GROMACS .gro file of C-alpha atoms in nm:
model
  361
    1MET     CA    1  -0.348  -5.375  -1.140
    2VAL     CA    2  -0.430  -5.658  -1.387
    3ASP     CA    3  -0.324  -5.468  -1.690
    4GLU     CA    4   0.021  -5.378  -1.512
    5ILE     CA    5   0.083  -5.746  -1.446
    6ARG     CA    6  -0.022  -5.910  -1.765
    7GLY     CA    7   0.207  -5.784  -2.045
    8THR     CA    8   0.174  -5.787  -2.392
    9ALA     CA    9   0.381  -6.032  -2.614
   10HIS     CA   10   0.553  -5.853  -2.923
   11GLY     CA   11   0.635  -5.992  -3.244
   12THR     CA   12   0.609  -6.376  -3.279
   13ALA     CA   13   0.687  -6.436  -2.912
   14PRO     CA   14   0.419  -6.667  -2.756
   15VAL     CA   15   0.416  -6.473  -2.414
   16PRO     CA   16   0.599  -6.138  -2.311
   17LEU     CA   17   0.981  -6.153  -2.274
   18SER     CA   18   1.154  -6.007  -2.001
   19VAL     CA   19   1.512  -5.953  -1.839
   20LEU     CA   20   1.664  -6.055  -1.499
   21ASP     CA   21   1.987  -5.896  -1.430
   22LEU     CA   22   2.236  -6.016  -1.151
   23VAL     CA   23   2.487  -5.726  -1.239
   24THR     CA   24   2.765  -5.960  -1.292
   25VAL     CA   25   3.121  -5.858  -1.268
   26GLY     CA   26   3.367  -6.068  -1.479
   27ALA     CA   27   3.735  -6.111  -1.394
   28GLY     CA   28   3.956  -5.829  -1.495
   29ARG     CA   29   3.642  -5.576  -1.460
   30THR     CA   30   3.494  -5.383  -1.180
   31ALA     CA   31   3.141  -5.303  -1.035
   32THR     CA   32   3.142  -4.980  -1.217
   33ASP     CA   33   3.184  -5.156  -1.562
   34ALA     CA   34   2.906  -5.401  -1.461
   35LEU     CA   35   2.650  -5.117  -1.382
   36ARG     CA   36   2.751  -4.942  -1.691
   37ALA     CA   37   2.665  -5.252  -1.876
   38THR     CA   38   2.327  -5.284  -1.681
   39VAL     CA   39   2.235  -4.944  -1.796
   40LYS     CA   40   2.298  -5.055  -2.151
   41LEU     CA   41   2.106  -5.357  -2.149
   42ALA     CA   42   1.816  -5.191  -1.969
   43HIS     CA   43   1.810  -4.923  -2.240
   44LEU     CA   44   1.810  -5.203  -2.527
   45ALA     CA   45   1.529  -5.408  -2.331
   46ASP     CA   46   1.342  -5.057  -2.319
   47ALA     CA   47   1.390  -4.993  -2.683
   48ARG     CA   48   1.325  -5.335  -2.785
   49GLY     CA   49   0.983  -5.407  -2.631
   50PHE     CA   50   1.094  -5.653  -2.344
   51GLN     CA   51   0.841  -5.637  -2.077
   52ARG     CA   52   1.015  -5.607  -1.752
   53TYR     CA   53   1.374  -5.544  -1.622
   54TRP     CA   54   1.439  -5.700  -1.271
   55ILE     CA   55   1.742  -5.669  -1.060
   56ALA     CA   56   1.823  -5.948  -0.799
   57GLU     CA   57   1.943  -5.881  -0.439
   58HIS     CA   58   2.247  -6.084  -0.358
   59HIS     CA   59   2.523  -6.004  -0.083
   60SER     CA   60   2.869  -6.088  -0.014
   61MET     CA   61   2.953  -6.195  -0.371
   62PRO     CA   62   3.239  -6.031  -0.550
   63GLY     CA   63   3.098  -6.129  -0.886
   64VAL     CA   64   2.746  -5.998  -0.843
   65ALA     CA   65   2.702  -5.618  -0.781
   66SER     CA   66   2.330  -5.614  -0.708
   67SER     CA   67   2.326  -5.597  -0.327
   68SER     CA   68   2.093  -5.277  -0.341
   69PRO     CA   69   1.814  -5.336  -0.612
   70ALA     CA   70   1.620  -5.013  -0.525
   71VAL     CA   71   1.954  -4.788  -0.582
   72ILE     CA   72   2.019  -4.959  -0.914
   73LEU     CA   73   1.649  -4.940  -1.024
   74ALA     CA   74   1.628  -4.559  -0.922
   75HIS     CA   75   1.917  -4.519  -1.186
   76LEU     CA   76   1.764  -4.709  -1.443
   77ALA     CA   77   1.427  -4.517  -1.414
   78ALA     CA   78   1.629  -4.209  -1.554
   79HIS     CA   79   1.751  -4.415  -1.853
   80THR     CA   80   1.438  -4.593  -1.954
   81ASP     CA   81   1.110  -4.473  -2.073
   82ARG     CA   82   0.867  -4.776  -2.072
   83ILE     CA   83   0.990  -5.080  -1.952
   84ARG     CA   84   0.861  -5.204  -1.606
   85LEU     CA   85   1.161  -5.210  -1.355
   86GLY     CA   86   1.143  -5.431  -1.040
   87SER     CA   87   1.297  -5.666  -0.809
   88GLY     CA   88   1.389  -6.029  -0.891
   89GLY     CA   89   1.390  -5.994  -0.598
   90VAL     CA   90   1.415  -5.804  -0.263
   91MET     CA   91   1.462  -6.048   0.014
   92LEU     CA   92   1.212  -5.955   0.256
   93PRO     CA   93   1.352  -6.120   0.574
   94ASN     CA   94   1.678  -5.893   0.517
   95HIS     CA   95   1.462  -5.568   0.567
   96ALA     CA   96   1.204  -5.392   0.777
   97PRO     CA   97   0.857  -5.394   0.572
   98LEU     CA   98   0.834  -5.020   0.617
   99VAL     CA   99   1.184  -4.968   0.451
  100ILE     CA  100   1.083  -5.196   0.148
  101ALA     CA  101   0.739  -4.981   0.120
  102GLU     CA  102   0.923  -4.652   0.133
  103GLN     CA  103   1.179  -4.755  -0.117
  104PHE     CA  104   0.912  -4.883  -0.361
  105GLY     CA  105   0.693  -4.597  -0.295
  106THR     CA  106   0.980  -4.373  -0.404
  107LEU     CA  107   1.047  -4.576  -0.714
  108GLU     CA  108   0.678  -4.564  -0.810
  109ALA     CA  109   0.668  -4.180  -0.764
  110MET     CA  110   0.980  -4.158  -0.984
  111ALA     CA  111   0.854  -4.387  -1.236
  112PRO     CA  112   0.466  -4.401  -1.217
  113GLY     CA  113   0.299  -4.731  -1.345
  114ARG     CA  114   0.646  -4.881  -1.409
  115VAL     CA  115   0.742  -5.056  -1.077
  116ASP     CA  116   0.736  -5.434  -0.959
  117PRO     CA  117   0.829  -5.483  -0.599
  118GLY     CA  118   0.929  -5.860  -0.632
  119LEU     CA  119   0.968  -6.035  -0.306
  120GLY     CA  120   1.168  -6.351  -0.184
  121ARG     CA  121   1.208  -6.511   0.145
  122ALA     CA  122   1.564  -6.644   0.108
  123PRO     CA  123   1.844  -6.426   0.248
  124GLY     CA  124   2.012  -6.413  -0.102
  125THR     CA  125   2.356  -6.512   0.079
  126ASP     CA  126   2.504  -6.729   0.352
  127GLY     CA  127   2.424  -6.746   0.711
  128ALA     CA  128   2.678  -6.537   0.838
  129THR     CA  129   2.617  -6.257   0.605
  130ALA     CA  130   2.244  -6.278   0.671
  131ALA     CA  131   2.306  -6.236   1.051
  132ALA     CA  132   2.497  -5.908   0.942
  133LEU     CA  133   2.206  -5.798   0.745
  134ARG     CA  134   1.926  -5.823   1.025
  135ARG     CA  135   1.861  -5.699   1.363
  136ALA     CA  136   1.939  -5.928   1.647
  137ASP     CA  137   1.602  -5.980   1.745
  138ARG     CA  138   1.510  -6.097   1.384
  139LEU     CA  139   1.782  -6.367   1.351
  140ASN     CA  140   1.552  -6.661   1.443
  141GLU     CA  141   1.265  -6.543   1.183
  142GLY     CA  142   1.195  -6.822   0.921
  143ALA     CA  143   0.977  -6.952   0.668
  144ASP     CA  144   0.667  -6.930   0.905
  145ASP     CA  145   0.732  -6.558   0.974
  146PHE     CA  146   0.723  -6.450   0.596
  147PRO     CA  147   0.335  -6.434   0.556
  148GLN     CA  148   0.317  -6.193   0.848
  149GLN     CA  149   0.612  -5.991   0.699
  150LEU     CA  150   0.429  -5.970   0.362
  151ALA     CA  151   0.103  -5.869   0.518
  152GLU     CA  152   0.281  -5.597   0.708
  153LEU     CA  153   0.456  -5.469   0.383
  154ILE     CA  154   0.119  -5.466   0.192
  155ARG     CA  155  -0.053  -5.296   0.475
  156PHE     CA  156   0.233  -5.025   0.423
  157LEU     CA  157   0.187  -5.007   0.057
  158ASP     CA  158  -0.184  -4.959   0.083
  159ASP     CA  159  -0.170  -4.729   0.404
  160ASP     CA  160  -0.446  -4.905   0.542
  161PHE     CA  161  -0.375  -5.050   0.890
  162PRO     CA  162  -0.701  -5.082   1.097
  163ASP     CA  163  -0.786  -4.887   1.387
  164GLY     CA  164  -0.619  -5.006   1.701
  165HIS     CA  165  -0.311  -5.132   1.511
  166PRO     CA  166   0.008  -5.026   1.668
  167TYR     CA  167   0.114  -4.886   1.327
  168ARG     CA  168  -0.217  -4.715   1.238
  169ARG     CA  169  -0.038  -4.366   1.253
  170ILE     CA  170   0.265  -4.472   1.061
  171HIS     CA  171   0.288  -4.411   0.693
  172ALA     CA  172   0.522  -4.516   0.419
  173VAL     CA  173   0.598  -4.213   0.222
  174PRO     CA  174   0.564  -4.173  -0.069
  175GLY     CA  175   0.245  -4.375  -0.046
  176PRO     CA  176  -0.045  -4.487  -0.260
  177VAL     CA  177  -0.150  -4.240  -0.518
  178GLN     CA  178  -0.506  -4.122  -0.507
  179GLY     CA  179  -0.657  -4.115  -0.862
  180THR     CA  180  -0.984  -4.076  -1.070
  181SER     CA  181  -1.083  -4.293  -1.343
  182PRO     CA  182  -1.206  -4.151  -1.667
  183GLY     CA  183  -1.564  -4.256  -1.551
  184GLY     CA  184  -1.519  -4.065  -1.213
  185VAL     CA  185  -1.448  -4.346  -1.009
  186GLN     CA  186  -1.192  -4.262  -0.704
  187SER     CA  187  -0.925  -4.519  -0.688
  188VAL     CA  188  -0.587  -4.579  -0.511
  189HIS     CA  189  -0.285  -4.704  -0.697
  190ARG     CA  190   0.025  -4.875  -0.564
  191PRO     CA  191   0.285  -5.106  -0.717
  192PRO     CA  192   0.182  -5.462  -0.765
  193VAL     CA  193   0.358  -5.700  -0.528
  194TRP     CA  194   0.482  -6.026  -0.687
  195LEU     CA  195   0.619  -6.342  -0.488
  196LEU     CA  196   0.909  -6.514  -0.603
  197GLY     CA  197   1.013  -6.866  -0.506
  198SER     CA  198   1.224  -7.180  -0.596
  199SER     CA  199   0.998  -7.423  -0.419
  200GLY     CA  200   0.618  -7.478  -0.331
  201PHE     CA  201   0.593  -7.250  -0.019
  202SER     CA  202   0.584  -6.908  -0.206
  203ALA     CA  203   0.393  -7.067  -0.490
  204ARG     CA  204   0.111  -7.192  -0.269
  205LEU     CA  205   0.117  -6.849  -0.069
  206ALA     CA  206   0.098  -6.640  -0.394
  207GLY     CA  207  -0.203  -6.866  -0.522
  208MET     CA  208  -0.387  -6.824  -0.193
  209LEU     CA  209  -0.327  -6.432  -0.199
  210GLY     CA  210  -0.402  -6.399  -0.554
  211LEU     CA  211  -0.084  -6.253  -0.630
  212PRO     CA  212   0.160  -6.300  -0.947
  213PHE     CA  213   0.413  -6.575  -0.919
  214ALA     CA  214   0.756  -6.575  -1.045
  215PHE     CA  215   0.963  -6.911  -1.026
  216ALA     CA  216   1.344  -6.945  -1.049
  217HIS     CA  217   1.361  -7.225  -1.309
  218HIS     CA  218   1.724  -7.122  -1.376
  219PHE     CA  219   1.845  -7.265  -1.054
  220SER     CA  220   1.573  -7.505  -0.939
  221ALA     CA  221   1.438  -7.662  -1.297
  222GLN     CA  222   1.327  -7.972  -1.128
  223ASN     CA  223   1.084  -7.808  -0.905
  224THR     CA  224   0.919  -7.554  -1.182
  225VAL     CA  225   0.613  -7.795  -1.299
  226PRO     CA  226   0.537  -7.892  -0.938
  227ALA     CA  227   0.549  -7.527  -0.801
  228LEU     CA  228   0.344  -7.399  -1.092
  229ASP     CA  229   0.096  -7.659  -1.045
  230LEU     CA  230   0.072  -7.584  -0.673
  231TYR     CA  231   0.038  -7.201  -0.760
  232ARG     CA  232  -0.253  -7.281  -1.008
  233GLU     CA  233  -0.429  -7.530  -0.758
  234HIS     CA  234  -0.441  -7.276  -0.484
  235PHE     CA  235  -0.508  -6.954  -0.659
  236ARG     CA  236  -0.796  -6.757  -0.554
  237PRO     CA  237  -0.911  -6.452  -0.758
  238SER     CA  238  -0.836  -6.127  -0.579
  239ALA     CA  239  -0.844  -5.750  -0.651
  240VAL     CA  240  -0.497  -5.793  -0.795
  241LEU     CA  241  -0.564  -6.080  -1.052
  242ASP     CA  242  -0.866  -6.259  -1.163
  243ALA     CA  243  -0.669  -6.551  -1.300
  244PRO     CA  244  -0.334  -6.706  -1.218
  245TYR     CA  245  -0.024  -6.537  -1.374
  246ALA     CA  246   0.313  -6.703  -1.348
  247LEU     CA  247   0.657  -6.621  -1.505
  248ILE     CA  248   0.973  -6.825  -1.498
  249GLY     CA  249   1.334  -6.711  -1.478
  250VAL     CA  250   1.533  -6.895  -1.756
  251SER     CA  251   1.898  -6.884  -1.799
  252ALA     CA  252   1.957  -6.841  -2.169
  253LEU     CA  253   2.249  -6.743  -2.388
  254ALA     CA  254   2.252  -6.716  -2.767
  255CYS     CA  255   2.570  -6.657  -2.979
  256ASP     CA  256   2.666  -6.650  -3.341
  257GLU     CA  257   2.807  -6.983  -3.288
  258GLU     CA  258   2.723  -7.272  -3.079
  259ARG     CA  259   3.086  -7.329  -2.968
  260GLU     CA  260   3.109  -6.993  -2.837
  261ALA     CA  261   2.789  -7.038  -2.635
  262ARG     CA  262   2.925  -7.350  -2.470
  263ARG     CA  263   3.260  -7.183  -2.392
  264GLN     CA  264   3.077  -6.918  -2.218
  265ILE     CA  265   2.840  -7.102  -2.005
  266ARG     CA  266   3.105  -7.342  -1.906
  267ALA     CA  267   3.268  -7.037  -1.765
  268ALA     CA  268   2.959  -6.924  -1.581
  269ALA     CA  269   2.904  -7.278  -1.426
  270LEU     CA  270   3.271  -7.260  -1.298
  271ASN     CA  271   3.156  -6.962  -1.112
  272MET     CA  272   2.863  -7.138  -0.978
  273LEU     CA  273   3.084  -7.423  -0.870
  274ARG     CA  274   3.306  -7.210  -0.669
  275LEU     CA  275   2.990  -7.015  -0.528
  276ARG     CA  276   2.850  -7.353  -0.396
  277ARG     CA  277   3.185  -7.447  -0.243
  278GLY     CA  278   3.165  -7.134  -0.035
  279SER     CA  279   3.446  -6.941  -0.248
  280PRO     CA  280   3.266  -6.695  -0.467
  281GLY     CA  281   3.459  -6.459  -0.694
  282LEU     CA  282   3.435  -6.285  -1.014
  283VAL     CA  283   3.304  -6.451  -1.314
  284PRO     CA  284   3.589  -6.635  -1.500
  285THR     CA  285   3.684  -6.603  -1.845
  286PRO     CA  286   3.622  -6.871  -2.094
  287GLU     CA  287   3.997  -6.925  -2.105
  288GLU     CA  288   4.024  -6.981  -1.720
  289ALA     CA  289   3.748  -7.246  -1.742
  290GLU     CA  290   3.919  -7.420  -2.044
  291ALA     CA  291   4.240  -7.443  -1.836
  292TYR     CA  292   4.083  -7.552  -1.532
  293GLU     CA  293   4.114  -7.932  -1.457
  294PHE     CA  294   3.771  -8.042  -1.329
  295SER     CA  295   3.751  -8.354  -1.147
  296PRO     CA  296   3.496  -8.627  -1.230
  297MET     CA  297   3.242  -8.495  -0.962
  298GLU     CA  298   3.285  -8.136  -1.081
  299GLU     CA  299   3.238  -8.229  -1.455
  300GLU     CA  300   2.914  -8.405  -1.323
  301PHE     CA  301   2.797  -8.081  -1.164
  302ILE     CA  302   2.891  -7.860  -1.463
  303ASP     CA  303   2.667  -8.095  -1.695
  304SER     CA  304   2.403  -8.098  -1.477
  305TRP     CA  305   2.397  -7.723  -1.405
  306ASN     CA  306   2.421  -7.639  -1.784
  307ALA     CA  307   2.159  -7.898  -1.873
  308ASN     CA  308   1.927  -7.625  -1.765
  309VAL     CA  309   2.063  -7.338  -1.976
  310VAL     CA  310   1.901  -7.275  -2.305
  311HIS     CA  311   2.201  -7.196  -2.513
  312GLY     CA  312   2.349  -7.221  -2.866
  313THR     CA  313   2.276  -7.044  -3.179
  314ILE     CA  314   1.961  -6.828  -3.199
  315ASP     CA  315   1.774  -7.104  -3.376
  316GLU     CA  316   1.839  -7.354  -3.089
  317VAL     CA  317   1.774  -7.062  -2.803
  318ARG     CA  318   1.443  -6.994  -2.988
  319ALA     CA  319   1.340  -7.367  -3.010
  320GLY     CA  320   1.453  -7.426  -2.649
  321LEU     CA  321   1.235  -7.124  -2.518
  322ASP     CA  322   0.929  -7.211  -2.707
  323ASP     CA  323   0.957  -7.581  -2.583
  324LEU     CA  324   1.007  -7.463  -2.208
  325GLN     CA  325   0.716  -7.235  -2.237
  326LYS     CA  326   0.487  -7.494  -2.380
  327ARG     CA  327   0.589  -7.750  -2.119
  328THR     CA  328   0.541  -7.511  -1.823
  329GLY     CA  329   0.260  -7.282  -1.959
  330ALA     CA  330   0.446  -7.010  -1.822
  331ASP     CA  331   0.261  -6.681  -1.899
  332GLU     CA  332   0.595  -6.497  -1.921
  333LEU     CA  333   0.982  -6.582  -1.967
  334MET     CA  334   1.209  -6.377  -1.792
  335LEU     CA  335   1.569  -6.423  -1.948
  336THR     CA  336   1.898  -6.411  -1.742
  337SER     CA  337   2.219  -6.423  -1.933
  338HIS     CA  338   2.546  -6.516  -1.786
  339ALA     CA  339   2.873  -6.448  -1.979
  340HIS     CA  340   3.187  -6.283  -1.883
  341ASN     CA  341   3.179  -6.045  -2.168
  342PRO     CA  342   2.884  -5.795  -2.116
  343GLU     CA  343   2.890  -5.725  -2.483
  344LEU     CA  344   2.841  -6.057  -2.557
  345ARG     CA  345   2.529  -6.071  -2.312
  346LEU     CA  346   2.399  -5.756  -2.494
  347HIS     CA  347   2.423  -5.937  -2.829
  348SER     CA  348   2.235  -6.238  -2.704
  349TYR     CA  349   1.940  -6.017  -2.603
  350GLU     CA  350   1.965  -5.869  -2.941
  351LEU     CA  351   1.958  -6.188  -3.105
  352VAL     CA  352   1.637  -6.290  -2.902
  353ALA     CA  353   1.476  -5.969  -2.997
  354ASP     CA  354   1.534  -6.017  -3.351
  355ALA     CA  355   1.431  -6.364  -3.363
  356TYR     CA  356   1.084  -6.301  -3.207
  357GLY     CA  357   1.039  -5.978  -3.428
  358LEU     CA  358   1.037  -5.734  -3.115
  359PRO     CA  359   1.002  -5.377  -3.198
  360SER     CA  360   1.326  -5.229  -3.351
  361ALA     CA  361   1.529  -4.991  -3.151
   0.00000   0.00000   0.00000
């Protein structure tokens, strides 16, 4: 699994570059429009040498059409050839571990050697929606239950519950693939599990289990370095990894002009402001954001949020990404771009690929 996890940096990129997609829906557009844009972006990322393409699970948010990552990933598998496809992440408390094992076993059968089940422990939504997603007997499950859920999922993926376990005769189908190496050694392959987090809990757990770790720098920047330090401090070599491997999610947008980048991220920040207030909607246009009268407190939120978005011309974005990678020591950067116009997002990734000398399409 080590080779599947540790990517290869192309061109002049210091580390592998990847894509995180929330399948955002802009005002005046539909979920169908957003999903079609996702296919275009995945095709571009595949052709240009990005390492991974992950879909994030969110619920009850009109401006985010990624409530079913496994469904979207199955579609993307048919439209890509080499890029790894995964969840950034599937929120494990929302689902029975057996269901996740079956979904990602199916994806692995569809796109062998290209699937990354990334797991989070947050609901990816508000409390009422989380209650609607879960069985009545699971409503009180919290962070302390996550390690047990994770262990159960890994057992299903490996198909190795011990004798006497109540699930011993239950199998996640499709399951792990039996294989033989060139040297004649028998092996079992299943997709490598990643842990996601925005605090120290999953960082510590990923380290203790020897799993790769993905940190949500794009919305928890103040915790990035402490969480990565915890991960590396607690890391124990495993059959999955012999050394720590951490990627960070980074909000980044490159435009031909700095002013346009500022307009776009301000509109995206207005969308986040509305979400934090409990009134999520479609991603507003830059014109709507320009006409909005922000209060001093709202301006403070917008400035604070955008301070962690790497944006501007491509020279500014590359400098920002390189500096962030050096400061954090991240082994991989996963870029997420938020703009009302999907073509502008596509152009941003093109600019990044060109700046780092990634393979031509």
